[in-house]
Short mmCIF file of C-alpha atoms in Angstrom, two decimals:
data_model
loop_
_atom_site.label_atom_id
_atom_site.label_comp_id
_atom_site.label_asym_id
_atom_site.label_seq_id
_atom_site.Cartn_x
_atom_site.Cartn_y
_atom_site.Cartn_z
CA UNK A 8 93.79 48.12 47.61
CA UNK A 9 91.81 46.22 44.93
CA UNK A 10 88.10 47.26 44.35
CA UNK A 11 85.49 44.80 43.30
CA UNK A 12 81.73 44.59 42.75
CA UNK A 13 81.75 41.09 44.20
CA UNK A 14 84.20 39.02 46.22
CA UNK A 15 83.34 35.22 46.55
CA UNK A 16 84.94 33.39 49.48
CA UNK A 17 85.04 29.69 48.47
CA UNK A 18 85.76 28.07 45.09
CA UNK A 19 83.31 25.19 45.24
CA UNK A 20 80.34 24.67 42.76
CA UNK A 21 78.38 27.56 44.39
CA UNK A 22 81.38 29.94 44.30
CA UNK A 23 82.79 29.26 40.93
CA UNK A 24 79.51 29.17 39.11
CA UNK A 25 78.60 32.39 40.85
CA UNK A 26 81.83 33.90 39.79
CA UNK A 27 81.31 32.77 36.13
CA UNK A 28 77.81 34.37 36.14
CA UNK A 29 79.20 37.66 37.62
CA UNK A 30 81.82 37.79 34.94
CA UNK A 31 79.02 37.13 32.23
CA UNK A 32 77.07 40.04 33.73
CA UNK A 33 80.03 42.44 33.52
CA UNK A 34 80.73 42.58 37.27
CA UNK A 35 84.21 42.97 38.50
CA UNK A 36 84.66 39.77 40.58
CA UNK A 37 87.24 37.90 42.56
CA UNK A 38 87.04 34.38 43.92
CA UNK A 39 89.15 33.27 46.89
CA UNK A 40 90.08 29.66 47.52
CA UNK A 41 92.52 28.43 50.26
CA UNK A 42 92.73 24.77 48.99
CA UNK A 43 95.11 25.74 46.22
CA UNK A 44 92.68 24.26 43.66
CA UNK A 45 89.29 25.35 42.61
CA UNK A 46 86.19 23.04 42.74
CA UNK A 47 85.73 22.74 46.44
CA UNK A 48 84.89 19.48 48.22
CA UNK A 49 82.86 18.26 45.21
CA UNK A 50 85.59 18.24 42.59
CA UNK A 51 88.49 17.57 44.90
CA UNK A 52 87.52 15.16 47.66
CA UNK A 53 83.73 14.57 47.09
CA UNK A 54 81.39 14.08 44.18
CA UNK A 55 83.95 13.73 41.33
CA UNK A 56 86.66 11.33 42.90
CA UNK A 57 83.95 9.21 44.43
CA UNK A 58 82.26 8.77 41.03
CA UNK A 59 85.65 7.86 39.52
CA UNK A 60 86.00 5.09 42.00
CA UNK A 61 82.34 3.94 41.82
CA UNK A 62 82.71 3.60 38.00
CA UNK A 63 86.03 1.79 38.12
CA UNK A 64 84.91 -0.53 41.05
CA UNK A 65 81.59 -1.35 39.23
CA UNK A 66 83.45 -2.54 36.32
CA UNK A 67 85.85 -4.62 38.46
CA UNK A 68 82.88 -6.13 40.32
CA UNK A 69 81.14 -6.97 37.04
CA UNK A 70 84.23 -8.77 35.93
CA UNK A 71 84.77 -10.75 39.16
CA UNK A 72 81.19 -11.59 40.30
CA UNK A 73 80.14 -13.47 37.11
CA UNK A 74 78.16 -10.65 35.41
CA UNK A 75 80.72 -10.47 32.55
CA UNK A 76 80.88 -14.34 32.25
CA UNK A 77 77.01 -14.49 31.91
CA UNK A 78 77.48 -12.14 28.92
CA UNK A 79 80.05 -14.44 27.35
CA UNK A 80 83.09 -12.26 28.41
CA UNK A 81 85.52 -14.58 30.21
CA UNK A 82 88.27 -12.61 32.07
CA UNK A 83 90.31 -12.97 35.15
CA UNK A 84 90.81 -9.40 36.40
CA UNK A 85 93.57 -8.35 38.59
CA UNK A 86 93.11 -5.27 40.84
CA UNK A 87 95.69 -2.54 40.38
CA UNK A 88 94.58 -0.22 43.24
CA UNK A 89 97.46 2.37 42.65
CA UNK A 90 96.41 2.73 39.03
CA UNK A 91 92.69 3.01 40.02
CA UNK A 92 93.70 5.89 42.41
CA UNK A 93 95.99 7.43 39.85
CA UNK A 94 93.18 7.58 37.17
CA UNK A 95 90.93 9.14 39.76
CA UNK A 96 93.58 11.87 40.46
CA UNK A 97 94.15 12.53 36.84
CA UNK A 98 90.38 13.08 36.24
CA UNK A 99 90.10 15.36 39.23
CA UNK A 100 93.12 17.44 38.11
CA UNK A 101 91.70 17.84 34.58
CA UNK A 102 88.39 19.07 36.09
CA UNK A 103 90.05 21.57 38.52
CA UNK A 104 92.20 22.97 35.67
CA UNK A 105 89.05 23.25 33.62
CA UNK A 106 87.38 25.48 36.30
CA UNK A 107 90.51 27.58 36.46
CA UNK A 108 90.33 28.10 32.73
CA UNK A 109 86.64 29.22 33.11
CA UNK A 110 87.71 31.86 35.52
CA UNK A 111 90.11 33.32 32.96
CA UNK A 112 87.56 33.06 30.24
CA UNK A 113 85.05 35.10 32.29
CA UNK A 114 87.55 37.63 33.65
CA UNK A 115 87.33 36.51 37.19
CA UNK A 116 90.26 37.26 39.45
CA UNK A 117 91.27 33.95 41.12
CA UNK A 118 93.12 34.60 44.41
CA UNK A 119 94.72 31.69 46.20
CA UNK A 120 94.62 31.94 50.02
CA UNK A 121 92.30 31.85 53.02
CA UNK A 122 89.73 34.65 52.97
CA UNK A 123 88.18 36.32 55.99
CA UNK A 124 85.83 39.21 56.34
CA UNK A 125 87.33 42.23 58.11
CA UNK A 126 84.46 44.55 58.39
CA UNK A 127 81.82 45.81 55.90
CA UNK A 128 83.15 45.76 52.33
CA UNK A 129 86.53 44.31 53.27
CA UNK A 130 87.98 40.89 52.75
CA UNK A 131 91.51 39.89 53.82
CA UNK A 132 93.25 37.04 52.04
CA UNK A 133 96.02 35.17 53.69
CA UNK A 134 98.41 33.51 51.20
CA UNK A 135 100.38 30.30 51.82
CA UNK A 136 103.50 32.29 52.63
CA UNK A 137 101.69 34.21 55.27
CA UNK A 138 101.40 37.50 53.42
CA UNK A 139 97.98 39.26 53.52
CA UNK A 140 96.07 41.25 50.88
CA UNK A 141 93.08 43.38 51.53
CA UNK A 142 90.23 43.57 48.89
CA UNK A 143 87.51 46.18 48.92
CA UNK A 144 84.15 45.19 47.57
CA UNK A 145 80.50 46.27 47.34
CA UNK A 146 79.28 42.65 47.95
CA UNK A 147 80.75 39.61 49.77
CA UNK A 148 79.41 36.18 48.99
CA UNK A 149 80.09 33.47 51.56
CA UNK A 150 80.48 30.17 49.73
CA UNK A 151 82.69 28.25 52.21
CA UNK A 152 80.85 24.89 52.09
CA UNK A 153 81.03 22.23 54.65
CA UNK A 154 83.24 19.55 56.29
CA UNK A 155 82.57 16.10 57.67
CA UNK A 156 80.70 16.10 61.02
CA UNK A 157 82.79 14.43 63.81
CA UNK A 158 81.30 11.77 65.98
CA UNK A 159 81.95 12.04 69.77
CA UNK A 160 83.99 9.09 71.05
CA UNK A 161 85.46 8.38 67.59
CA UNK A 162 88.56 10.24 66.58
CA UNK A 163 89.27 10.42 62.93
CA UNK A 164 92.85 9.88 62.24
CA UNK A 165 92.55 9.19 58.49
CA UNK A 166 94.72 6.12 59.01
CA UNK A 167 92.41 3.49 60.49
CA UNK A 168 89.44 5.69 61.26
CA UNK A 169 88.73 7.72 58.23
CA UNK A 170 86.26 10.40 57.07
CA UNK A 171 84.95 10.61 53.49
CA UNK A 172 88.29 12.25 52.27
CA UNK A 173 90.36 9.40 53.78
CA UNK A 174 88.07 6.80 52.44
CA UNK A 175 88.76 8.01 48.88
CA UNK A 176 92.55 7.25 49.23
CA UNK A 177 92.89 3.96 51.23
CA UNK A 178 96.30 2.29 50.29
CA UNK A 179 94.72 -1.17 50.43
CA UNK A 180 91.42 -2.94 50.20
CA UNK A 181 90.19 -3.59 53.70
CA UNK A 182 89.19 -7.10 54.56
CA UNK A 183 86.55 -5.61 56.77
CA UNK A 184 85.07 -2.10 56.80
CA UNK A 185 82.52 -0.62 59.15
CA UNK A 186 80.71 2.47 57.93
CA UNK A 187 79.04 4.62 60.57
CA UNK A 188 75.95 6.33 58.95
CA UNK A 189 73.65 4.90 56.38
CA UNK A 190 73.37 7.98 54.32
CA UNK A 191 74.49 8.88 50.76
CA UNK A 192 78.26 9.21 51.49
CA UNK A 193 78.50 6.09 53.59
CA UNK A 194 76.63 3.89 51.09
CA UNK A 195 78.46 5.23 48.05
CA UNK A 196 81.92 4.77 49.53
CA UNK A 197 80.95 1.51 51.09
CA UNK A 198 79.95 0.34 47.73
CA UNK A 199 83.37 1.11 46.36
CA UNK A 200 85.20 -0.97 48.84
CA UNK A 201 82.64 -3.77 48.93
CA UNK A 202 83.02 -4.14 45.12
CA UNK A 203 86.73 -4.35 45.49
CA UNK A 204 86.51 -7.11 48.15
CA UNK A 205 85.78 -5.68 51.54
CA UNK A 206 83.13 -7.10 53.92
CA UNK A 207 81.02 -4.04 54.66
CA UNK A 208 78.91 -3.49 57.72
CA UNK A 209 76.79 -0.32 58.06
CA UNK A 210 75.89 0.97 61.55
CA UNK A 211 73.05 3.50 61.63
CA UNK A 212 71.51 5.29 64.65
CA UNK A 213 68.02 5.40 63.08
CA UNK A 214 65.98 2.32 62.33
CA UNK A 215 66.22 2.80 58.58
CA UNK A 216 68.69 3.80 55.91
CA UNK A 217 68.81 7.10 54.02
CA UNK A 218 66.84 9.35 56.31
CA UNK A 219 64.57 11.71 54.34
CA UNK A 220 64.23 9.20 51.49
CA UNK A 221 60.72 7.96 50.65
CA UNK A 222 60.19 4.96 52.95
CA UNK A 223 59.06 2.48 50.24
CA UNK A 224 62.04 3.51 48.06
CA UNK A 225 64.55 3.07 50.99
CA UNK A 226 63.28 -0.49 51.66
CA UNK A 227 63.75 -1.41 47.95
CA UNK A 228 67.19 0.06 47.97
CA UNK A 229 68.20 -1.67 51.18
CA UNK A 230 67.15 -5.00 49.93
CA UNK A 231 69.33 -4.50 46.83
CA UNK A 232 72.29 -3.61 49.02
CA UNK A 233 71.74 -6.57 51.25
CA UNK A 234 71.78 -8.85 48.20
CA UNK A 235 75.08 -7.36 47.30
CA UNK A 236 76.67 -8.33 50.64
CA UNK A 237 76.04 -5.27 52.77
CA UNK A 238 75.27 -5.95 56.35
CA UNK A 239 73.22 -3.53 58.37
CA UNK A 240 72.90 -2.78 62.07
CA UNK A 241 70.15 -0.28 62.39
CA UNK A 242 68.98 1.39 65.51
CA UNK A 243 72.48 1.21 66.88
CA UNK A 244 74.84 3.93 68.14
CA UNK A 245 78.66 3.84 68.26
CA UNK A 246 79.89 4.99 71.74
CA UNK A 247 83.63 4.53 71.35
CA UNK A 248 86.47 3.37 69.06
CA UNK A 249 89.95 2.11 69.80
CA UNK A 250 92.36 2.15 66.82
CA UNK A 251 95.50 0.14 66.64
CA UNK A 252 98.24 -0.43 63.95
CA UNK A 253 96.10 -3.40 62.63
CA UNK A 254 92.59 -2.28 62.99
CA UNK A 255 89.77 -0.79 64.99
CA UNK A 256 87.52 -2.02 67.76
CA UNK A 257 84.16 -0.24 68.00
CA UNK A 258 81.66 -0.25 70.85
CA UNK A 259 78.14 -0.34 69.64
CA UNK A 260 74.94 -0.18 71.70
CA UNK A 261 71.30 -0.64 70.70
CA UNK A 262 69.51 2.76 70.62
CA UNK A 263 66.44 1.06 72.31
CA UNK A 264 68.72 -0.17 75.10
CA UNK A 265 70.54 -3.47 75.65
CA UNK A 266 73.87 -4.95 75.92
CA UNK A 267 76.81 -3.32 74.12
CA UNK A 268 78.84 -5.28 71.54
CA UNK A 269 82.26 -4.91 70.07
CA UNK A 270 82.82 -4.76 66.22
CA UNK A 271 86.29 -5.28 64.88
CA UNK A 272 87.35 -4.05 61.51
CA UNK A 273 90.35 -3.22 59.49
CA UNK A 274 89.06 0.31 58.86
CA UNK A 275 86.08 2.51 60.00
CA UNK A 276 84.51 5.15 57.91
CA UNK A 277 82.81 7.98 59.76
CA UNK A 278 79.98 9.28 57.51
CA UNK A 279 77.24 10.75 59.79
CA UNK A 280 76.87 13.88 57.69
CA UNK A 281 78.52 17.28 57.16
CA UNK A 282 78.45 20.59 58.92
CA UNK A 283 78.90 24.18 57.65
CA UNK A 284 82.48 25.45 57.49
CA UNK A 285 82.88 28.99 58.87
CA UNK A 286 86.11 28.65 60.83
CA UNK A 287 88.17 31.94 60.93
CA UNK A 288 85.75 33.66 58.49
CA UNK A 289 85.48 36.89 60.58
CA UNK A 290 81.57 36.75 60.68
CA UNK A 291 81.69 38.76 63.97
CA UNK A 292 83.20 41.78 62.14
CA UNK A 293 79.92 42.31 60.33
CA UNK A 294 77.67 40.96 63.04
CA UNK A 295 76.55 37.72 61.31
CA UNK A 296 75.87 35.00 63.92
CA UNK A 297 75.52 31.33 62.79
CA UNK A 298 73.01 29.14 64.60
CA UNK A 299 74.13 26.36 66.97
CA UNK A 300 74.68 23.98 63.91
CA UNK A 301 76.88 26.64 62.32
CA UNK A 302 74.43 27.47 59.69
CA UNK A 303 74.12 31.13 58.46
CA UNK A 304 70.58 32.18 57.89
CA UNK A 305 69.55 33.95 54.61
CA UNK A 306 66.62 35.79 53.16
CA UNK A 307 66.91 35.50 49.31
CA UNK A 308 70.65 34.81 49.98
CA UNK A 309 71.09 37.92 52.08
CA UNK A 310 72.50 37.68 55.57
CA UNK A 311 71.69 40.05 58.43
CA UNK A 312 74.64 42.19 57.34
CA UNK A 313 74.17 44.63 54.34
CA UNK A 314 76.27 43.55 51.33
CA UNK A 315 76.99 40.07 52.76
CA UNK A 316 75.49 37.13 50.98
CA UNK A 317 75.41 33.37 51.62
CA UNK A 318 75.04 30.29 49.37
CA UNK A 319 75.53 26.53 49.41
CA UNK A 320 76.19 24.12 52.25
CA UNK A 321 76.89 26.93 54.65
CA UNK A 322 73.22 27.96 54.70
CA UNK A 323 69.89 26.25 54.75
CA UNK A 324 68.68 23.53 52.26
CA UNK A 325 70.17 20.27 51.05
CA UNK A 326 73.92 20.11 51.01
CA UNK A 327 74.22 19.30 47.27
CA UNK A 328 76.52 20.71 44.56
CA UNK A 329 73.73 21.53 42.13
CA UNK A 330 71.73 23.30 44.76
CA UNK A 331 74.79 25.40 45.57
CA UNK A 332 75.29 26.11 41.82
CA UNK A 333 71.75 27.35 41.35
CA UNK A 334 72.09 29.53 44.49
CA UNK A 335 75.30 30.96 43.23
CA UNK A 336 73.73 32.01 39.90
CA UNK A 337 70.60 33.39 41.57
CA UNK A 338 72.60 35.29 44.24
CA UNK A 339 74.70 37.03 41.61
CA UNK A 340 71.66 37.79 39.46
CA UNK A 341 70.07 39.54 42.41
CA UNK A 342 73.28 41.57 43.06
CA UNK A 343 73.14 42.58 39.40
CA UNK A 344 69.57 43.71 39.75
CA UNK A 345 68.02 40.80 37.99
CA UNK A 346 65.41 38.31 39.23
CA UNK A 347 67.44 35.38 40.59
CA UNK A 348 65.33 32.35 41.82
CA UNK A 349 65.77 28.90 43.09
CA UNK A 350 62.86 26.42 43.30
CA UNK A 351 63.67 24.49 46.46
CA UNK A 352 60.82 22.10 45.92
CA UNK A 353 62.58 20.63 42.92
CA UNK A 354 66.10 19.96 44.03
CA UNK A 355 66.82 16.39 42.86
CA UNK A 356 68.89 13.98 44.93
CA UNK A 357 70.92 10.92 43.57
CA UNK A 358 72.80 8.22 45.17
CA UNK A 359 75.31 6.73 42.74
CA UNK A 360 75.35 3.09 43.85
CA UNK A 361 74.29 0.18 41.76
CA UNK A 362 71.37 0.38 41.26
CA UNK A 363 71.22 4.16 41.57
CA UNK A 364 68.59 6.04 43.57
CA UNK A 365 67.10 9.30 42.31
CA UNK A 366 64.39 11.43 43.85
CA UNK A 367 62.69 14.79 43.41
CA UNK A 368 59.75 16.42 45.08
CA UNK A 369 57.58 15.16 47.91
CA UNK A 370 57.68 11.69 49.62
CA UNK A 371 54.57 9.77 50.44
CA UNK A 372 55.23 10.44 54.12
CA UNK A 373 55.44 14.20 53.52
CA UNK A 374 52.14 14.14 51.53
CA UNK A 375 50.37 12.26 54.29
CA UNK A 376 51.68 14.65 56.94
CA UNK A 377 50.48 17.54 54.96
CA UNK A 378 47.00 15.98 54.45
CA UNK A 379 47.35 16.01 50.60
CA UNK A 380 45.32 13.49 48.72
CA UNK A 381 47.43 11.70 46.11
CA UNK A 382 47.64 8.73 43.69
CA UNK A 383 50.57 6.41 43.11
CA UNK A 384 51.90 4.93 39.98
CA UNK A 385 54.65 2.24 40.04
CA UNK A 386 56.61 0.32 37.61
CA UNK A 387 59.43 -2.30 38.17
CA UNK A 388 62.58 -2.27 36.16
CA UNK A 389 62.21 -6.09 35.91
CA UNK A 390 59.42 -5.44 33.35
CA UNK A 391 61.36 -2.85 31.36
CA UNK A 392 62.65 -4.54 28.12
CA UNK A 393 66.09 -2.74 28.05
CA UNK A 394 66.84 -3.25 31.73
CA UNK A 395 65.78 -6.90 31.39
CA UNK A 396 67.94 -7.62 28.41
CA UNK A 397 70.91 -5.87 30.15
CA UNK A 398 70.34 -8.03 33.31
CA UNK A 399 69.73 -4.95 35.53
CA UNK A 400 66.09 -5.34 36.42
CA UNK A 401 66.36 -4.41 40.09
CA UNK A 402 64.38 -1.40 41.31
CA UNK A 403 61.29 0.58 40.45
CA UNK A 404 59.85 3.96 39.38
CA UNK A 405 57.24 5.46 41.72
CA UNK A 406 55.19 8.56 40.74
CA UNK A 407 53.13 10.56 43.18
CA UNK A 408 50.43 12.84 41.71
CA UNK A 409 47.76 15.11 43.18
CA UNK A 410 44.52 13.15 43.37
CA UNK A 411 42.46 15.97 42.10
CA UNK A 412 44.67 17.84 39.62
CA UNK A 413 47.03 14.92 38.61
CA UNK A 414 49.96 17.39 39.00
CA UNK A 415 53.19 15.52 39.65
CA UNK A 416 54.20 15.98 43.32
CA UNK A 417 57.10 13.56 43.72
CA UNK A 418 59.04 10.94 41.95
CA UNK A 419 61.27 8.23 43.61
CA UNK A 420 63.39 5.77 41.58
CA UNK A 421 65.72 2.86 42.26
CA UNK A 422 67.33 1.41 39.19
CA UNK A 423 69.86 1.65 36.30
CA UNK A 424 70.82 5.13 35.36
CA UNK A 425 68.02 6.82 37.25
CA UNK A 426 70.44 9.59 38.19
CA UNK A 427 70.34 10.78 34.61
CA UNK A 428 66.70 10.12 33.93
CA UNK A 429 65.32 11.99 36.96
CA UNK A 430 65.88 15.22 34.87
CA UNK A 431 62.82 14.33 32.79
CA UNK A 432 60.59 14.60 35.81
CA UNK A 433 62.43 17.73 37.10
CA UNK A 434 61.39 19.51 33.81
CA UNK A 435 57.91 18.15 33.84
CA UNK A 436 57.37 19.32 37.47
CA UNK A 437 59.06 22.72 36.79
CA UNK A 438 56.33 23.33 34.10
CA UNK A 439 53.61 22.05 36.50
CA UNK A 440 53.15 18.89 34.52
CA UNK A 441 50.63 16.18 35.23
CA UNK A 442 51.40 12.42 35.30
CA UNK A 443 49.24 12.27 32.15
CA UNK A 444 51.59 14.56 30.36
CA UNK A 445 54.45 12.09 30.90
CA UNK A 446 52.23 9.04 30.16
CA UNK A 447 51.18 10.37 26.72
CA UNK A 448 54.67 11.58 25.75
CA UNK A 449 56.35 9.11 23.26
CA UNK A 450 59.46 7.56 24.65
CA UNK A 451 62.11 5.74 22.56
CA UNK A 452 62.08 1.95 22.53
CA UNK A 453 63.85 0.01 23.90
CA UNK A 454 65.19 2.30 26.67
CA UNK A 455 65.09 2.42 30.41
CA UNK A 456 63.22 5.68 30.18
CA UNK A 457 60.04 3.82 29.24
CA UNK A 458 59.91 2.81 32.85
CA UNK A 459 59.35 6.42 33.69
CA UNK A 460 56.39 6.55 31.22
CA UNK A 461 54.90 3.29 32.46
CA UNK A 462 54.90 4.45 36.08
CA UNK A 463 53.16 7.67 35.05
CA UNK A 464 50.51 5.55 33.24
CA UNK A 465 50.08 3.69 36.56
CA UNK A 466 48.80 6.76 38.38
CA UNK A 467 45.56 6.37 36.38
CA UNK A 468 45.75 2.62 36.38
CA UNK A 469 46.68 1.99 32.79
CA UNK A 470 50.12 0.65 32.97
CA UNK A 471 50.62 -1.50 29.90
CA UNK A 472 53.72 -3.44 30.25
CA UNK A 473 53.50 -5.06 33.78
#
């Protein structure tokens, strides 16, 4: 029976980064993954393949909608969907093999199979051939991630009615696609297929898109998507779906009451969120009881069972790969006797549409609810020289700072490459920076990053370029 310091169940960003850190710290560690490939949802059927399709579809859209022609590049593109899917798969395969190499490099035992807890200090791994192996360990880290949340009355068959995994591998471009859920996943994948030629309608139960996003930012974002051809039915609930060989008929009712209507589409994407994955995990053998949502509670990553830890989507906090990564590292550092820490106030969020959306810290609504006095600085990308010259002037940067101390409390951006640029504000806020710190920091010209500086200037009313 193999003996370990740490056994990690789940090979996603939380699990594999935790395993790397454990190896670096000299712990004997094993990682268990049932998918057959490391990387979890993120690398295999989430973040990475969706970005591959977003990038490819963005270039195709630029070539077909006149953007290239405006730049003096005259082309007549032809869509080769199988090749677009093939390059996606090649990229994903390279990434998963890269993670497997990192396991070897850091002396992590990678065990293929489905892991389950079999009492304190014991993990059983069931291999593809049905054989079982028992591992003994001082610490168990649960990093099993999440799965798409099902919608009552709408059965996902991944033929006509698809979840996020199915939407990454459609064999044809739909003439029409209905997306149920106006969150990050639905809007990103909806963007892919709209760019490739589909008519996209988004049905959302709430009266707004992107719940949790700063209200003002969400409105700016929705206006941009509408200009691109997205149609929105907000404040609407889907009560039923009937799939056939040729398409889907959805029954949709207003949340506030009123007559139901039928929407017809070639395909339907169910993207109402994700739920923790704990099926067959053996939590009962150590007395760990998830809440009604399936979430496992933690106190500094510790569960209620001694020696059993939890990180990532399966516990509290935003379901984001980088949050899971930070938790994986901090959890292992605590196991090793170090001071692991995650600042949950500064977990950035990004939506990789065009324009992108990036946010970190508090929204205006949260500051108002908490009674915190604040100032606002805004700057439109239409006034940024680099964005303007590149014909990508949609969106804005919005900075929220404490009215008394000027400390940056939140930043919300819609615009080109803001997913990369939000890191500047993450660093500033991690060091307790004020808006004046960013405003008085020299930024290179001409760059999109100057919009971040101009918005910071706006907090004190001295924006110079708008």
